[in-house]
Amino acid sequence: MKIPHIMIQKVGLCGEDPNPDDNPNEKFYAGDNRYRMGGQALEWKQVNIHAWKASARGQDIHPEAAPTQAELHYWREKNIEEKKRLCKKEKIMEKYGNAASED
């Protein structure tokens, strides 16, 4: 279904810049995307992506139905991955040493 051109002009975009001709360095309005890519919105996006991947592996995680459970699962998995990464780093350091600290 096509939206009539008149309707688009009347409604406009919700996230449209109110002063598009102003200097970008002096603008107060930064756009709606700044909220989507930072803070809790970014964390929620990461939890959702983790839930999708876990669902593909056969785990039953629903971030909308049980957000606390999904977030807890996300942080547990993230901590496990971090521990694995640090363990791998320590093994490499033991085997090859730290060339950056040698004189």
Short mmCIF file of N, CA and C in Angstrom, two decimals:
data_model
loop_
_atom_site.label_atom_id
_atom_site.label_comp_id
_atom_site.label_asym_id
_atom_site.label_seq_id
_atom_site.Cartn_x
_atom_site.Cartn_y
_atom_site.Cartn_z
N MET A 1 0.85 -1.19 0.00
CA MET A 1 0.00 0.00 0.00
C MET A 1 0.89 1.24 0.00
N LYS A 2 0.65 2.12 -0.95
CA LYS A 2 1.42 3.35 -1.03
C LYS A 2 0.75 4.43 -0.18
N ILE A 3 1.58 5.20 0.48
CA ILE A 3 1.06 6.33 1.26
C ILE A 3 1.03 7.55 0.35
N PRO A 4 -0.10 8.23 0.30
CA PRO A 4 -0.20 9.42 -0.55
C PRO A 4 0.84 10.47 -0.18
N HIS A 5 1.36 11.15 -1.18
CA HIS A 5 2.39 12.17 -0.99
C HIS A 5 1.91 13.28 -0.05
N ILE A 6 0.63 13.62 -0.12
CA ILE A 6 0.07 14.67 0.73
C ILE A 6 0.17 14.27 2.20
N MET A 7 -0.11 12.99 2.50
CA MET A 7 -0.03 12.53 3.89
C MET A 7 1.39 12.63 4.42
N ILE A 8 2.37 12.29 3.61
CA ILE A 8 3.76 12.34 4.05
C ILE A 8 4.14 13.78 4.38
N GLN A 9 3.72 14.71 3.55
CA GLN A 9 4.04 16.11 3.80
C GLN A 9 3.37 16.60 5.08
N LYS A 10 2.14 16.20 5.33
CA LYS A 10 1.43 16.65 6.53
C LYS A 10 2.05 16.08 7.80
N VAL A 11 2.32 14.78 7.79
CA VAL A 11 2.80 14.11 8.98
C VAL A 11 4.26 14.43 9.24
N GLY A 12 5.10 14.32 8.23
CA GLY A 12 6.51 14.57 8.39
C GLY A 12 7.18 13.46 9.18
N LEU A 13 8.43 13.61 9.45
CA LEU A 13 9.17 12.63 10.22
C LEU A 13 9.24 13.06 11.67
N CYS A 14 9.11 12.11 12.57
CA CYS A 14 9.15 12.43 14.00
C CYS A 14 10.53 12.89 14.43
N GLY A 15 11.57 12.30 13.86
CA GLY A 15 12.92 12.62 14.27
C GLY A 15 13.58 13.66 13.38
N GLU A 16 12.79 14.46 12.72
CA GLU A 16 13.32 15.43 11.78
C GLU A 16 13.96 16.60 12.52
N ASP A 17 15.05 17.09 11.97
CA ASP A 17 15.77 18.21 12.56
C ASP A 17 14.95 19.49 12.41
N PRO A 18 14.65 20.18 13.51
CA PRO A 18 13.83 21.40 13.42
C PRO A 18 14.57 22.55 12.74
N ASN A 19 15.91 22.56 12.77
CA ASN A 19 16.70 23.62 12.15
C ASN A 19 17.79 23.01 11.27
N PRO A 20 17.42 22.51 10.10
CA PRO A 20 18.41 21.82 9.27
C PRO A 20 19.48 22.74 8.68
N ASP A 21 19.23 24.04 8.60
CA ASP A 21 20.17 24.97 7.98
C ASP A 21 21.20 25.54 8.95
N ASP A 22 21.05 25.29 10.24
CA ASP A 22 21.99 25.82 11.23
C ASP A 22 23.33 25.11 11.15
N ASN A 23 24.34 25.75 11.72
CA ASN A 23 25.68 25.17 11.78
C ASN A 23 25.65 23.90 12.63
N PRO A 24 26.14 22.77 12.13
CA PRO A 24 26.07 21.51 12.88
C PRO A 24 26.82 21.55 14.22
N ASN A 25 27.85 22.39 14.31
CA ASN A 25 28.62 22.48 15.55
C ASN A 25 27.90 23.27 16.64
N GLU A 26 26.92 24.06 16.26
CA GLU A 26 26.20 24.89 17.22
C GLU A 26 24.78 24.39 17.50
N LYS A 27 24.42 23.26 16.93
CA LYS A 27 23.06 22.74 17.10
C LYS A 27 22.87 22.11 18.47
N PHE A 28 21.68 22.31 19.01
CA PHE A 28 21.31 21.63 20.26
C PHE A 28 20.75 20.25 19.94
N TYR A 29 20.05 20.13 18.82
CA TYR A 29 19.39 18.89 18.43
C TYR A 29 20.40 17.95 17.79
N ALA A 30 20.60 16.76 18.39
CA ALA A 30 21.56 15.80 17.86
C ALA A 30 20.88 14.65 17.13
N GLY A 31 19.57 14.58 17.16
CA GLY A 31 18.86 13.51 16.47
C GLY A 31 18.45 12.40 17.41
N ASP A 32 17.55 11.55 16.93
CA ASP A 32 17.04 10.46 17.75
C ASP A 32 18.00 9.28 17.85
N ASN A 33 18.87 9.13 16.88
CA ASN A 33 19.76 7.97 16.86
C ASN A 33 20.76 7.98 18.01
N ARG A 34 21.03 9.13 18.59
CA ARG A 34 21.98 9.16 19.70
C ARG A 34 21.44 8.38 20.90
N TYR A 35 20.12 8.30 21.03
CA TYR A 35 19.53 7.54 22.13
C TYR A 35 19.54 6.05 21.84
N ARG A 36 19.51 5.69 20.56
CA ARG A 36 19.49 4.28 20.19
C ARG A 36 20.86 3.64 20.32
N MET A 37 21.91 4.41 20.28
CA MET A 37 23.26 3.85 20.25
C MET A 37 24.04 4.10 21.55
N GLY A 38 23.35 4.34 22.64
CA GLY A 38 24.07 4.56 23.88
C GLY A 38 23.23 4.21 25.09
N GLY A 39 23.90 4.06 26.21
CA GLY A 39 23.22 3.84 27.48
C GLY A 39 22.48 2.52 27.55
N GLN A 40 21.32 2.55 28.18
CA GLN A 40 20.55 1.33 28.39
C GLN A 40 19.98 0.77 27.09
N ALA A 41 19.75 1.60 26.12
CA ALA A 41 19.23 1.11 24.84
C ALA A 41 20.23 0.17 24.18
N LEU A 42 21.50 0.51 24.23
CA LEU A 42 22.53 -0.33 23.65
C LEU A 42 22.66 -1.64 24.42
N GLU A 43 22.60 -1.57 25.76
CA GLU A 43 22.66 -2.79 26.57
C GLU A 43 21.47 -3.70 26.26
N TRP A 44 20.30 -3.12 26.13
CA TRP A 44 19.10 -3.91 25.83
C TRP A 44 19.22 -4.57 24.47
N LYS A 45 19.80 -3.85 23.52
CA LYS A 45 20.01 -4.40 22.18
C LYS A 45 20.96 -5.60 22.25
N GLN A 46 22.02 -5.49 23.05
CA GLN A 46 22.96 -6.60 23.20
C GLN A 46 22.31 -7.80 23.88
N VAL A 47 21.47 -7.55 24.87
CA VAL A 47 20.75 -8.65 25.53
C VAL A 47 19.83 -9.35 24.54
N ASN A 48 19.15 -8.59 23.70
CA ASN A 48 18.27 -9.18 22.69
C ASN A 48 19.05 -10.03 21.69
N ILE A 49 20.18 -9.52 21.23
CA ILE A 49 21.00 -10.28 20.29
C ILE A 49 21.48 -11.57 20.94
N HIS A 50 21.89 -11.48 22.19
CA HIS A 50 22.32 -12.68 22.92
C HIS A 50 21.17 -13.68 23.04
N ALA A 51 19.98 -13.19 23.31
CA ALA A 51 18.82 -14.08 23.44
C ALA A 51 18.51 -14.77 22.11
N TRP A 52 18.66 -14.05 21.00
CA TRP A 52 18.42 -14.67 19.70
C TRP A 52 19.42 -15.78 19.44
N LYS A 53 20.70 -15.50 19.75
CA LYS A 53 21.73 -16.52 19.53
C LYS A 53 21.52 -17.72 20.45
N ALA A 54 21.15 -17.47 21.70
CA ALA A 54 20.89 -18.56 22.65
C ALA A 54 19.69 -19.37 22.20
N SER A 55 18.69 -18.71 21.66
CA SER A 55 17.51 -19.40 21.15
C SER A 55 17.88 -20.31 19.98
N ALA A 56 18.81 -19.86 19.15
CA ALA A 56 19.27 -20.68 18.02
C ALA A 56 20.02 -21.92 18.52
N ARG A 57 20.65 -21.81 19.71
CA ARG A 57 21.35 -22.96 20.29
C ARG A 57 20.41 -23.87 21.08
N GLY A 58 19.14 -23.49 21.17
CA GLY A 58 18.16 -24.34 21.84
C GLY A 58 17.81 -23.93 23.25
N GLN A 59 18.33 -22.80 23.73
CA GLN A 59 18.00 -22.33 25.07
C GLN A 59 16.73 -21.48 25.00
N ASP A 60 15.95 -21.55 26.05
CA ASP A 60 14.67 -20.86 26.09
C ASP A 60 14.81 -19.55 26.86
N ILE A 61 15.11 -18.47 26.12
CA ILE A 61 15.27 -17.15 26.73
C ILE A 61 14.34 -16.17 26.03
N HIS A 62 13.54 -15.46 26.81
CA HIS A 62 12.62 -14.47 26.26
C HIS A 62 12.85 -13.14 26.96
N PRO A 63 13.57 -12.20 26.33
CA PRO A 63 13.86 -10.92 26.98
C PRO A 63 12.63 -10.07 27.27
N GLU A 64 11.56 -10.23 26.45
CA GLU A 64 10.36 -9.44 26.71
C GLU A 64 9.53 -10.04 27.84
N ALA A 65 9.47 -11.36 27.92
CA ALA A 65 8.66 -12.03 28.95
C ALA A 65 9.38 -12.07 30.29
N ALA A 66 10.69 -12.32 30.27
CA ALA A 66 11.47 -12.42 31.51
C ALA A 66 12.78 -11.63 31.33
N PRO A 67 12.71 -10.30 31.41
CA PRO A 67 13.90 -9.49 31.15
C PRO A 67 15.02 -9.71 32.15
N THR A 68 14.68 -9.96 33.41
CA THR A 68 15.70 -10.19 34.42
C THR A 68 16.46 -11.48 34.13
N GLN A 69 15.74 -12.52 33.78
CA GLN A 69 16.36 -13.79 33.45
C GLN A 69 17.27 -13.64 32.23
N ALA A 70 16.81 -12.94 31.22
CA ALA A 70 17.60 -12.76 30.00
C ALA A 70 18.87 -11.96 30.29
N GLU A 71 18.74 -10.91 31.08
CA GLU A 71 19.91 -10.09 31.40
C GLU A 71 20.90 -10.86 32.27
N LEU A 72 20.40 -11.62 33.22
CA LEU A 72 21.27 -12.44 34.07
C LEU A 72 22.03 -13.46 33.23
N HIS A 73 21.33 -14.10 32.32
CA HIS A 73 21.97 -15.08 31.43
C HIS A 73 23.02 -14.40 30.56
N TYR A 74 22.72 -13.21 30.07
CA TYR A 74 23.67 -12.46 29.24
C TYR A 74 24.94 -12.15 30.02
N TRP A 75 24.79 -11.65 31.25
CA TRP A 75 25.96 -11.27 32.04
C TRP A 75 26.77 -12.49 32.46
N ARG A 76 26.11 -13.61 32.74
CA ARG A 76 26.84 -14.83 33.07
C ARG A 76 27.68 -15.29 31.89
N GLU A 77 27.06 -15.32 30.72
CA GLU A 77 27.79 -15.73 29.51
C GLU A 77 28.94 -14.78 29.21
N LYS A 78 28.70 -13.50 29.40
CA LYS A 78 29.74 -12.50 29.15
C LYS A 78 30.91 -12.70 30.11
N ASN A 79 30.62 -12.99 31.38
CA ASN A 79 31.69 -13.24 32.35
C ASN A 79 32.47 -14.49 32.01
N ILE A 80 31.79 -15.54 31.59
CA ILE A 80 32.46 -16.78 31.19
C ILE A 80 33.39 -16.52 30.00
N GLU A 81 32.91 -15.78 29.01
CA GLU A 81 33.73 -15.46 27.85
C GLU A 81 34.95 -14.64 28.25
N GLU A 82 34.76 -13.70 29.17
CA GLU A 82 35.87 -12.86 29.63
C GLU A 82 36.92 -13.70 30.37
N LYS A 83 36.46 -14.64 31.21
CA LYS A 83 37.39 -15.53 31.91
C LYS A 83 38.17 -16.40 30.94
N LYS A 84 37.48 -16.91 29.91
CA LYS A 84 38.16 -17.71 28.89
C LYS A 84 39.21 -16.88 28.15
N ARG A 85 38.86 -15.65 27.84
CA ARG A 85 39.79 -14.76 27.13
C ARG A 85 41.03 -14.48 27.98
N LEU A 86 40.81 -14.21 29.28
CA LEU A 86 41.94 -13.94 30.17
C LEU A 86 42.82 -15.17 30.36
N CYS A 87 42.19 -16.34 30.47
CA CYS A 87 42.93 -17.59 30.61
C CYS A 87 43.79 -17.84 29.38
N LYS A 88 43.23 -17.61 28.22
CA LYS A 88 43.96 -17.79 26.96
C LYS A 88 45.13 -16.81 26.88
N LYS A 89 44.89 -15.58 27.32
CA LYS A 89 45.94 -14.57 27.32
C LYS A 89 47.08 -14.97 28.25
N GLU A 90 46.74 -15.48 29.46
CA GLU A 90 47.77 -15.91 30.41
C GLU A 90 48.59 -17.06 29.86
N LYS A 91 47.93 -18.01 29.18
CA LYS A 91 48.65 -19.15 28.59
C LYS A 91 49.62 -18.68 27.51
N ILE A 92 49.20 -17.73 26.71
CA ILE A 92 50.07 -17.20 25.66
C ILE A 92 51.25 -16.47 26.29
N MET A 93 50.99 -15.71 27.36
CA MET A 93 52.06 -14.98 28.05
C MET A 93 53.06 -15.96 28.67
N GLU A 94 52.58 -17.06 29.23
CA GLU A 94 53.47 -18.07 29.81
C GLU A 94 54.35 -18.71 28.73
N LYS A 95 53.73 -19.00 27.61
CA LYS A 95 54.43 -19.71 26.54
C LYS A 95 55.43 -18.82 25.82
N TYR A 96 55.03 -17.58 25.47
CA TYR A 96 55.86 -16.72 24.65
C TYR A 96 56.47 -15.55 25.41
N GLY A 97 55.97 -15.26 26.60
CA GLY A 97 56.46 -14.11 27.36
C GLY A 97 55.84 -12.83 26.87
N ASN A 98 56.26 -11.73 27.51
CA ASN A 98 55.73 -10.41 27.16
C ASN A 98 56.84 -9.63 26.47
N ALA A 99 56.83 -9.61 25.18
CA ALA A 99 57.87 -8.93 24.41
C ALA A 99 57.83 -7.42 24.62
N ALA A 100 56.70 -6.88 24.97
CA ALA A 100 56.57 -5.43 25.15
C ALA A 100 57.29 -4.97 26.41
N SER A 101 57.39 -5.80 27.43
CA SER A 101 58.02 -5.36 28.68
C SER A 101 59.52 -5.60 28.71
N GLU A 102 60.04 -6.39 27.75
CA GLU A 102 61.48 -6.66 27.72
C GLU A 102 62.22 -5.46 27.14
N ASP A 103 63.42 -5.25 27.62
CA ASP A 103 64.24 -4.11 27.12
C ASP A 103 65.11 -4.52 25.98
#
